[in-house]
PDB file of C-alpha atoms in Angstrom:
ATOM      1  CA  UNK A  92     114.100 166.922  94.806  1.00 68.00           C
ATOM      2  CA  UNK A  93     110.599 168.276  94.368  1.00 72.00           C
ATOM      3  CA  UNK A  94     109.130 165.636  96.687  1.00 73.00           C
ATOM      4  CA  UNK A  95     111.211 167.062  99.553  1.00 73.00           C
ATOM      5  CA  UNK A  96     109.067 170.170  99.430  1.00 76.00           C
ATOM      6  CA  UNK A  97     105.826 168.272  99.808  1.00 81.00           C
ATOM      7  CA  UNK A  98     104.024 168.518 103.139  1.00 85.00           C
ATOM      8  CA  UNK A  99     103.349 164.774 103.175  1.00 89.00           C
ATOM      9  CA  UNK A 100     107.086 163.967 103.087  1.00 89.00           C
ATOM     10  CA  UNK A 101     107.726 166.144 106.137  1.00 90.00           C
ATOM     11  CA  UNK A 102     104.778 164.652 108.015  1.00 94.00           C
ATOM     12  CA  UNK A 103     106.133 161.155 107.362  1.00 94.00           C
ATOM     13  CA  UNK A 104     109.602 162.281 108.525  1.00 94.00           C
ATOM     14  CA  UNK A 105     108.006 163.732 111.668  1.00 96.00           C
ATOM     15  CA  UNK A 106     106.083 160.499 112.278  1.00 96.00           C
ATOM     16  CA  UNK A 107     109.196 158.417 111.722  1.00 95.00           C
ATOM     17  CA  UNK A 108     111.187 160.526 114.190  1.00 95.00           C
ATOM     18  CA  UNK A 109     108.422 160.253 116.770  1.00 97.00           C
ATOM     19  CA  UNK A 110     108.192 156.466 116.292  1.00 96.00           C
ATOM     20  CA  UNK A 111     111.971 156.152 116.682  1.00 94.00           C
ATOM     21  CA  UNK A 112     111.823 158.207 119.889  1.00 95.00           C
ATOM     22  CA  UNK A 113     109.017 156.024 121.250  1.00 96.00           C
ATOM     23  CA  UNK A 114     111.050 152.922 120.374  1.00 95.00           C
ATOM     24  CA  UNK A 115     114.080 154.161 122.321  1.00 92.00           C
ATOM     25  CA  UNK A 116     112.036 155.466 125.256  1.00 92.00           C
ATOM     26  CA  UNK A 117     109.988 152.283 125.636  1.00 95.00           C
ATOM     27  CA  UNK A 118     113.041 150.061 125.359  1.00 92.00           C
ATOM     28  CA  UNK A 119     115.122 152.020 127.873  1.00 90.00           C
ATOM     29  CA  UNK A 120     112.176 152.209 130.291  1.00 91.00           C
ATOM     30  CA  UNK A 121     111.716 148.436 129.964  1.00 92.00           C
ATOM     31  CA  UNK A 122     115.283 147.881 131.136  1.00 89.00           C
ATOM     32  CA  UNK A 123     114.294 149.245 134.561  1.00 88.00           C
ATOM     33  CA  UNK A 124     111.373 146.833 134.811  1.00 88.00           C
ATOM     34  CA  UNK A 125     112.552 143.528 133.360  1.00 87.00           C
ATOM     35  CA  UNK A 126     115.716 141.578 132.684  1.00 84.00           C
ATOM     36  CA  UNK A 127     118.030 142.495 129.839  1.00 83.00           C
ATOM     37  CA  UNK A 128     117.325 139.126 128.182  1.00 82.00           C
ATOM     38  CA  UNK A 129     113.553 139.665 128.254  1.00 83.00           C
ATOM     39  CA  UNK A 130     113.870 143.264 127.098  1.00 87.00           C
ATOM     40  CA  UNK A 131     116.053 142.333 124.143  1.00 85.00           C
ATOM     41  CA  UNK A 132     113.841 139.385 123.305  1.00 85.00           C
ATOM     42  CA  UNK A 133     110.702 141.520 123.061  1.00 88.00           C
ATOM     43  CA  UNK A 134     112.195 144.692 121.537  1.00 88.00           C
ATOM     44  CA  UNK A 135     113.712 142.721 118.659  1.00 85.00           C
ATOM     45  CA  UNK A 136     110.453 141.085 117.567  1.00 87.00           C
ATOM     46  CA  UNK A 137     109.938 143.718 114.874  1.00 86.00           C
ATOM     47  CA  UNK A 138     110.844 141.412 111.933  1.00 84.00           C
ATOM     48  CA  UNK A 139     108.218 138.955 113.141  1.00 87.00           C
ATOM     49  CA  UNK A 140     105.684 141.781 113.513  1.00 89.00           C
ATOM     50  CA  UNK A 141     106.424 143.024 109.989  1.00 87.00           C
ATOM     51  CA  UNK A 142     106.001 139.518 108.601  1.00 88.00           C
ATOM     52  CA  UNK A 143     102.661 139.088 110.379  1.00 87.00           C
ATOM     53  CA  UNK A 144     101.455 142.565 109.358  1.00 87.00           C
ATOM     54  CA  UNK A 145     102.337 141.894 105.711  1.00 86.00           C
ATOM     55  CA  UNK A 146     100.422 138.616 105.808  1.00 87.00           C
ATOM     56  CA  UNK A 147      97.361 140.051 107.579  1.00 88.00           C
ATOM     57  CA  UNK A 148      97.056 143.517 106.020  1.00 85.00           C
ATOM     58  CA  UNK A 149      98.592 142.992 102.589  1.00 85.00           C
ATOM     59  CA  UNK A 150      97.736 139.337 102.039  1.00 88.00           C
ATOM     60  CA  UNK A 151     101.396 138.586 101.311  1.00 88.00           C
ATOM     61  CA  UNK A 152     102.485 135.000 101.926  1.00 90.00           C
ATOM     62  CA  UNK A 153     105.903 134.755 103.613  1.00 89.00           C
ATOM     63  CA  UNK A 154     108.712 133.259 101.564  1.00 91.00           C
ATOM     64  CA  UNK A 155     110.542 130.115 102.610  1.00 92.00           C
ATOM     65  CA  UNK A 156     113.532 132.189 103.747  1.00 91.00           C
ATOM     66  CA  UNK A 157     111.278 134.416 105.853  1.00 87.00           C
ATOM     67  CA  UNK A 158     109.768 131.381 107.545  1.00 87.00           C
ATOM     68  CA  UNK A 159     113.281 130.018 108.165  1.00 90.00           C
ATOM     69  CA  UNK A 160     114.239 133.406 109.627  1.00 86.00           C
ATOM     70  CA  UNK A 161     111.248 133.401 111.968  1.00 82.00           C
ATOM     71  CA  UNK A 162     111.982 129.839 113.063  1.00 85.00           C
ATOM     72  CA  UNK A 163     115.627 130.758 113.677  1.00 87.00           C
ATOM     73  CA  UNK A 164     114.577 133.766 115.762  1.00 79.00           C
ATOM     74  CA  UNK A 165     112.186 131.638 117.827  1.00 79.00           C
ATOM     75  CA  UNK A 166     114.964 129.108 118.494  1.00 85.00           C
ATOM     76  CA  UNK A 167     117.261 131.989 119.461  1.00 77.00           C
ATOM     77  CA  UNK A 168     114.567 133.348 121.782  1.00 73.00           C
ATOM     78  CA  UNK A 169     114.217 129.965 123.445  1.00 76.00           C
ATOM     79  CA  UNK A 170     117.989 129.761 123.948  1.00 76.00           C
ATOM     80  CA  UNK A 171     117.988 133.270 125.439  1.00 68.00           C
ATOM     81  CA  UNK A 172     115.229 132.359 127.876  1.00 67.00           C
ATOM     82  CA  UNK A 173     117.072 129.223 129.088  1.00 67.00           C
ATOM     83  CA  UNK A 174     119.635 131.491 130.769  1.00 59.00           C
ATOM     84  CA  UNK A 175     117.062 133.156 133.041  1.00 58.00           C
ATOM     85  CA  UNK A 176     117.157 131.705 136.524  1.00 56.00           C
ATOM     86  CA  UNK A 177     115.739 134.430 138.738  1.00 56.00           C
ATOM     87  CA  UNK A 178     112.412 135.761 137.421  1.00 55.00           C
ATOM     88  CA  UNK A 179     112.045 138.191 140.330  1.00 60.00           C
ATOM     89  CA  UNK A 180     113.363 141.000 138.158  1.00 77.00           C
ATOM     90  CA  UNK A 181     111.073 140.151 135.223  1.00 78.00           C
ATOM     91  CA  UNK A 182     107.714 141.923 135.030  1.00 81.00           C
ATOM     92  CA  UNK A 183     104.889 141.816 132.509  1.00 81.00           C
ATOM     93  CA  UNK A 184     104.969 145.634 132.392  1.00 87.00           C
ATOM     94  CA  UNK A 185     108.649 145.655 131.452  1.00 88.00           C
ATOM     95  CA  UNK A 186     108.118 142.986 128.823  1.00 87.00           C
ATOM     96  CA  UNK A 187     105.126 144.941 127.449  1.00 90.00           C
ATOM     97  CA  UNK A 188     107.191 148.139 127.215  1.00 94.00           C
ATOM     98  CA  UNK A 189     109.907 146.321 125.289  1.00 93.00           C
ATOM     99  CA  UNK A 190     107.290 144.845 122.957  1.00 93.00           C
ATOM    100  CA  UNK A 191     105.788 148.336 122.507  1.00 96.00           C
ATOM    101  CA  UNK A 192     109.276 149.462 121.490  1.00 96.00           C
ATOM    102  CA  UNK A 193     109.210 146.786 118.780  1.00 94.00           C
ATOM    103  CA  UNK A 194     105.796 147.978 117.585  1.00 95.00           C
ATOM    104  CA  UNK A 195     107.116 151.554 117.431  1.00 96.00           C
ATOM    105  CA  UNK A 196     110.144 150.546 115.368  1.00 92.00           C
ATOM    106  CA  UNK A 197     107.800 148.844 112.890  1.00 91.00           C
ATOM    107  CA  UNK A 198     106.093 152.216 112.350  1.00 92.00           C
ATOM    108  CA  UNK A 199     109.532 153.824 111.933  1.00 92.00           C
ATOM    109  CA  UNK A 200     110.510 151.189 109.368  1.00 89.00           C
ATOM    110  CA  UNK A 201     107.244 151.557 107.465  1.00 89.00           C
ATOM    111  CA  UNK A 202     107.627 155.350 107.373  1.00 90.00           C
ATOM    112  CA  UNK A 203     111.128 154.877 106.022  1.00 88.00           C
ATOM    113  CA  UNK A 204     109.926 152.370 103.465  1.00 86.00           C
ATOM    114  CA  UNK A 205     107.424 154.901 102.113  1.00 86.00           C
ATOM    115  CA  UNK A 206     110.172 157.512 101.641  1.00 88.00           C
ATOM    116  CA  UNK A 207     113.299 155.492 100.911  1.00 81.00           C
ATOM    117  CA  UNK A 208     112.330 154.550  97.366  1.00 81.00           C
ATOM    118  CA  UNK A 209     113.045 158.153  96.309  1.00 85.00           C
ATOM    119  CA  UNK A 210     114.939 159.730  99.237  1.00 85.00           C
ATOM    120  CA  UNK A 211     118.660 159.092  99.865  1.00 86.00           C
ATOM    121  CA  UNK A 212     119.477 157.462 103.219  1.00 82.00           C
ATOM    122  CA  UNK A 213     121.447 160.454 104.512  1.00 80.00           C
ATOM    123  CA  UNK A 214     118.612 162.828 103.690  1.00 84.00           C
ATOM    124  CA  UNK A 215     116.176 160.516 105.485  1.00 87.00           C
ATOM    125  CA  UNK A 216     118.315 159.574 108.486  1.00 86.00           C
ATOM    126  CA  UNK A 217     119.466 163.014 109.621  1.00 86.00           C
ATOM    127  CA  UNK A 218     116.085 164.703 110.200  1.00 90.00           C
ATOM    128  CA  UNK A 219     114.538 161.510 111.611  1.00 91.00           C
ATOM    129  CA  UNK A 220     117.357 161.006 114.115  1.00 88.00           C
ATOM    130  CA  UNK A 221     117.375 164.701 114.990  1.00 90.00           C
ATOM    131  CA  UNK A 222     113.616 164.707 115.552  1.00 94.00           C
ATOM    132  CA  UNK A 223     113.856 161.556 117.692  1.00 93.00           C
ATOM    133  CA  UNK A 224     116.510 163.269 119.835  1.00 88.00           C
ATOM    134  CA  UNK A 225     114.315 166.365 120.222  1.00 92.00           C
ATOM    135  CA  UNK A 226     111.270 164.264 121.167  1.00 94.00           C
ATOM    136  CA  UNK A 227     113.342 162.291 123.685  1.00 90.00           C
ATOM    137  CA  UNK A 228     114.759 165.478 125.228  1.00 87.00           C
ATOM    138  CA  UNK A 229     111.274 166.962 125.549  1.00 90.00           C
ATOM    139  CA  UNK A 230     110.021 163.698 127.057  1.00 88.00           C
ATOM    140  CA  UNK A 231     112.873 163.584 129.559  1.00 84.00           C
ATOM    141  CA  UNK A 232     112.110 167.129 130.669  1.00 82.00           C
ATOM    142  CA  UNK A 233     108.332 166.586 130.731  1.00 84.00           C
ATOM    143  CA  UNK A 234     108.555 163.426 132.818  1.00 81.00           C
ATOM    144  CA  UNK A 235     110.931 164.938 135.373  1.00 74.00           C
ATOM    145  CA  UNK A 236     114.093 163.032 134.527  1.00 70.00           C
ATOM    146  CA  UNK A 237     116.638 163.974 137.208  1.00 72.00           C
ATOM    147  CA  UNK A 238     119.653 164.066 134.911  1.00 69.00           C
ATOM    148  CA  UNK A 239     120.326 166.916 132.497  1.00 71.00           C
ATOM    149  CA  UNK A 240     119.474 166.250 128.862  1.00 71.00           C
ATOM    150  CA  UNK A 241     123.103 166.778 127.864  1.00 72.00           C
ATOM    151  CA  UNK A 242     124.549 165.239 131.036  1.00 72.00           C
ATOM    152  CA  UNK A 243     126.360 162.623 128.987  1.00 70.00           C
ATOM    153  CA  UNK A 244     128.555 165.349 127.432  1.00 73.00           C
ATOM    154  CA  UNK A 245     130.322 166.068 130.726  1.00 78.00           C
ATOM    155  CA  UNK A 246     130.626 162.420 131.783  1.00 78.00           C
ATOM    156  CA  UNK A 247     134.068 160.821 131.979  1.00 83.00           C
ATOM    157  CA  UNK A 248     132.508 158.023 129.890  1.00 82.00           C
ATOM    158  CA  UNK A 249     131.581 160.364 127.022  1.00 81.00           C
ATOM    159  CA  UNK A 250     133.589 158.370 124.463  1.00 84.00           C
ATOM    160  CA  UNK A 251     131.676 155.205 125.357  1.00 82.00           C
ATOM    161  CA  UNK A 252     128.434 157.098 124.714  1.00 75.00           C
ATOM    162  CA  UNK A 253     129.753 158.362 121.387  1.00 79.00           C
ATOM    163  CA  UNK A 254     130.832 154.832 120.437  1.00 82.00           C
ATOM    164  CA  UNK A 255     127.441 153.436 121.435  1.00 75.00           C
ATOM    165  CA  UNK A 256     125.655 156.126 119.413  1.00 74.00           C
ATOM    166  CA  UNK A 257     127.877 155.474 116.401  1.00 76.00           C
ATOM    167  CA  UNK A 258     127.594 151.682 116.438  1.00 76.00           C
ATOM    168  CA  UNK A 259     123.911 151.291 117.288  1.00 73.00           C
ATOM    169  CA  UNK A 260     122.667 154.541 115.755  1.00 71.00           C
ATOM    170  CA  UNK A 261     124.644 155.062 112.598  1.00 71.00           C
ATOM    171  CA  UNK A 262     125.737 151.535 111.777  1.00 73.00           C
ATOM    172  CA  UNK A 263     122.665 149.799 113.201  1.00 72.00           C
ATOM    173  CA  UNK A 264     119.534 151.864 112.606  1.00 70.00           C
ATOM    174  CA  UNK A 265     120.778 153.935 109.669  1.00 70.00           C
ATOM    175  CA  UNK A 266     122.407 150.918 108.074  1.00 69.00           C
ATOM    176  CA  UNK A 267     119.110 149.066 108.368  1.00 65.00           C
ATOM    177  CA  UNK A 268     117.321 151.955 106.635  1.00 66.00           C
TER     178      UNK A 268
END
């Protein structure tokens, strides 16, 4: 409990929330600039990036299962790319934004890793998700987004948005943490 009062813990929570916001913003922006297959391919490279970072910065050799996982992901990526027939909608900028989203989620994961050994998931997830939402709302306003920040709340599809937030946000990201 005492660690929750430390300034460093709150700075890491703030950094994690910002990284999560950057992840979401970069990924969603990439969807306007490249195909869904390319966007998903690049934004989900974070396990590979973590494996490489651990090898380069920590000198940690990957385990056999990690190598098998990377090989499986590369095969899956190749299968995903086979389906692309019209590259007119694919851009290097869109692919780069999706990849930047993967880099941002690595920072989010590393922030979580530094706190999760002593902080319960619910205590970690709530402020991080809240901060990410605040950063995204500020970003939407700052960059002149034409839709209201809470426009989804009055949409006839509101329950689809709630379901998406629950499945990907709570089950996906929080479950991963």
